[in-house]
């Protein structure tokens, strides 16, 4: 074992900090890790409901998200819970101290309410750990170059945890109210099983699913810094939760190809017909969509007839459809011979796994299974770690169950 | 008018910050001062009830007052209200920003929960004021030389306000839920009137009364720095509250000698008989009381018989009596020929005014009035600004009413 493997960051989310009783239980989990001769640091969210309460207070005085004063209000939530966790750890007989972002400091940049971490000074963290004092870092926030507090957006404490883990060269356990990541949503497929180990890339795809167990940017940060994450439940006794380990793809030697089936509801498809393949019209359309802040997900470009105009199809979230249609209509009105169509009532089902690109057998199974269940495929897109299909919304749960079984995910 | 007279610090206490509606009203008072071409800064307490809520939370995890982590919890209350006030001021069309103690910084020293301000860097405050941005300072806290947050004790936001006013060479309006300081407690004497102008010394005596409108240390700080304070009500429309002005004694030219009648309930008297006047025994007794953290109030030493032993009498608060008796008993057990007696069921009534020492007429009126109402005087002590008498608790309100009338305080 290297030195690094002895260091552990434990992150506790809002439900794990849901009042004094839950904080005390989370502290007992930390104490168990210390008894395992671990050097630990802790990162905490605000008490569950507190961020919403503070946001409402600010809102009543005209302070919305993205306003610098609102961020100063919101940042108080984690300040309180960090100090409460330090108190709980002291009651466990441990040494601990709350560490606020300006005390380290954790440097951030970007807009209030959506700042990103640009640096973290590890000196104070390391000094604490060396002296046997458990640092309890207030998550979700940092200090700007102007010396003001700024928050990292919803789920930002996961990002703080990843950054603290990177600064301490530690692994990072993310405690939440579920025991890891599942092969799919257990509400749809009761046979869904916990995934023991996946890559950061796969986690990014599975995290986009209903149960948002990890903030996307935190996984991206962990991936970039090579931080091993573990998603665990703080609602089990210390040491009981096995959770899901998220590791660099290179560390996954032998494994099943498909690790889970993700889904997203409320999707819409746009189809643009008759684009000139040599004019850069497609780029203009995506540029207009970006200006309208529409997130484009799946993109398929198919040549309509050899040597002639091309058709472009892509999916957006239902809530963005109106903005998307408006901006595409404005754009293609400049191009003669083009037309626009759209379809709603769709959902996306995704098969997630490592190294899927080029795995024709995985793609074939997808097509076979969906056709076998008479589920029409409206669009397909692939990436390194997933194959996604757009299907009728009514058939989504049917598709999830069929694919989950077909890839053998319900078997241990 | 000097530059200084254009600068004003407005402090809003918990009731003036009692939720969004009250915060908005307090912001309208600030806006009115800005329209008067005032350069202003604001200092705020936590929303009423918030400090108690946070203290309870910390207490449930073993964090009492005087614990460094508890202070980090408590400090969040003013962080929230400072940012909320900044939002409310922006909605008034003003420029404003929350300023936290570590951002200035406000340097403090001493124990958590009872720190004192040792320095305040005026640079950021002055920069804000110059640029037309209203600084809204989080009260009740500062940052220690170790870079940790520490609170100033109950009412500490008054002290922050006095310090900010001193740093800006400004006057300081303390907004609370009463319209100034009264000649006595209106609950006892309905004819009590608002005092328009008193010295810091008198304020210190009147503030010790039931209605604690100003924290004692803030008045001492203002006295030392020559800061003019005004106690005003934030529950009246902007500009309506006349309040009480607290100024250096030298600035009070012509005035009535007696400005108010203060009182304190739950007093006890201790009498030590037979001390050797040449042995330093009295000093030993007070030293023992100080070690036991007993606050001694009135002290009277009378020679029992010429050339022989002396008797020492002093008053303490009823809640300290047990500790006082125990420490005095231990101490005098070393001195032969001494004895100890005590009396409870007492209260203190004080006549407060500027330059009372040597004003025999004021003292004579006190004796005359109390004797005239058949109120026995158990002890009398005088200072520069007050004459206090210990009386039977049952007769306290009767004494307050009689003295208030005798000194003409119910007349405009």
PDB file of N, CA and C in Angstrom, chain A residues 39 52 118 142 254 274 314 346:
ATOM      1  N   UNK A  39      -5.976   8.179   7.440  1.00  0.00           N
ATOM      2  CA  UNK A  39      -5.920   9.630   7.575  1.00  0.00           C
ATOM      3  C   UNK A  39      -7.109  10.181   6.803  1.00  0.00           C
ATOM      4  N   UNK A  52     -32.399  25.376   0.211  1.00  0.00           N
ATOM      5  CA  UNK A  52     -33.672  25.872  -0.317  1.00  0.00           C
ATOM      6  C   UNK A  52     -34.253  26.969   0.575  1.00  0.00           C
ATOM      7  N   UNK A 118     -10.674  26.697  -9.317  1.00  0.00           N
ATOM      8  CA  UNK A 118      -9.463  26.908 -10.110  1.00  0.00           C
ATOM      9  C   UNK A 118      -8.209  26.530  -9.330  1.00  0.00           C
ATOM     10  N   UNK A 142     -16.395  28.570  -2.791  1.00  0.00           N
ATOM     11  CA  UNK A 142     -15.009  28.977  -2.811  1.00  0.00           C
ATOM     12  C   UNK A 142     -14.950  30.484  -2.733  1.00  0.00           C
ATOM     13  N   UNK A 254     -10.597  -6.767 -16.269  1.00  0.00           N
ATOM     14  CA  UNK A 254     -11.560  -7.724 -16.799  1.00  0.00           C
ATOM     15  C   UNK A 254     -12.935  -7.353 -16.289  1.00  0.00           C
ATOM     16  N   UNK A 274     -32.805  18.906 -46.223  1.00  0.00           N
ATOM     17  CA  UNK A 274     -32.387  19.661 -47.413  1.00  0.00           C
ATOM     18  C   UNK A 274     -31.241  20.627 -47.198  1.00  0.00           C
ATOM     19  N   UNK A 314     -31.527  15.738 -34.588  1.00  0.00           N
ATOM     20  CA  UNK A 314     -30.928  15.791 -33.255  1.00  0.00           C
ATOM     21  C   UNK A 314     -32.015  15.827 -32.196  1.00  0.00           C
ATOM     22  N   UNK A 346     -41.139  11.497 -26.758  1.00  0.00           N
ATOM     23  CA  UNK A 346     -40.049  10.538 -26.891  1.00  0.00           C
ATOM     24  C   UNK A 346     -39.256  10.415 -25.583  1.00  0.00           C
TER      25      UNK A 346
END
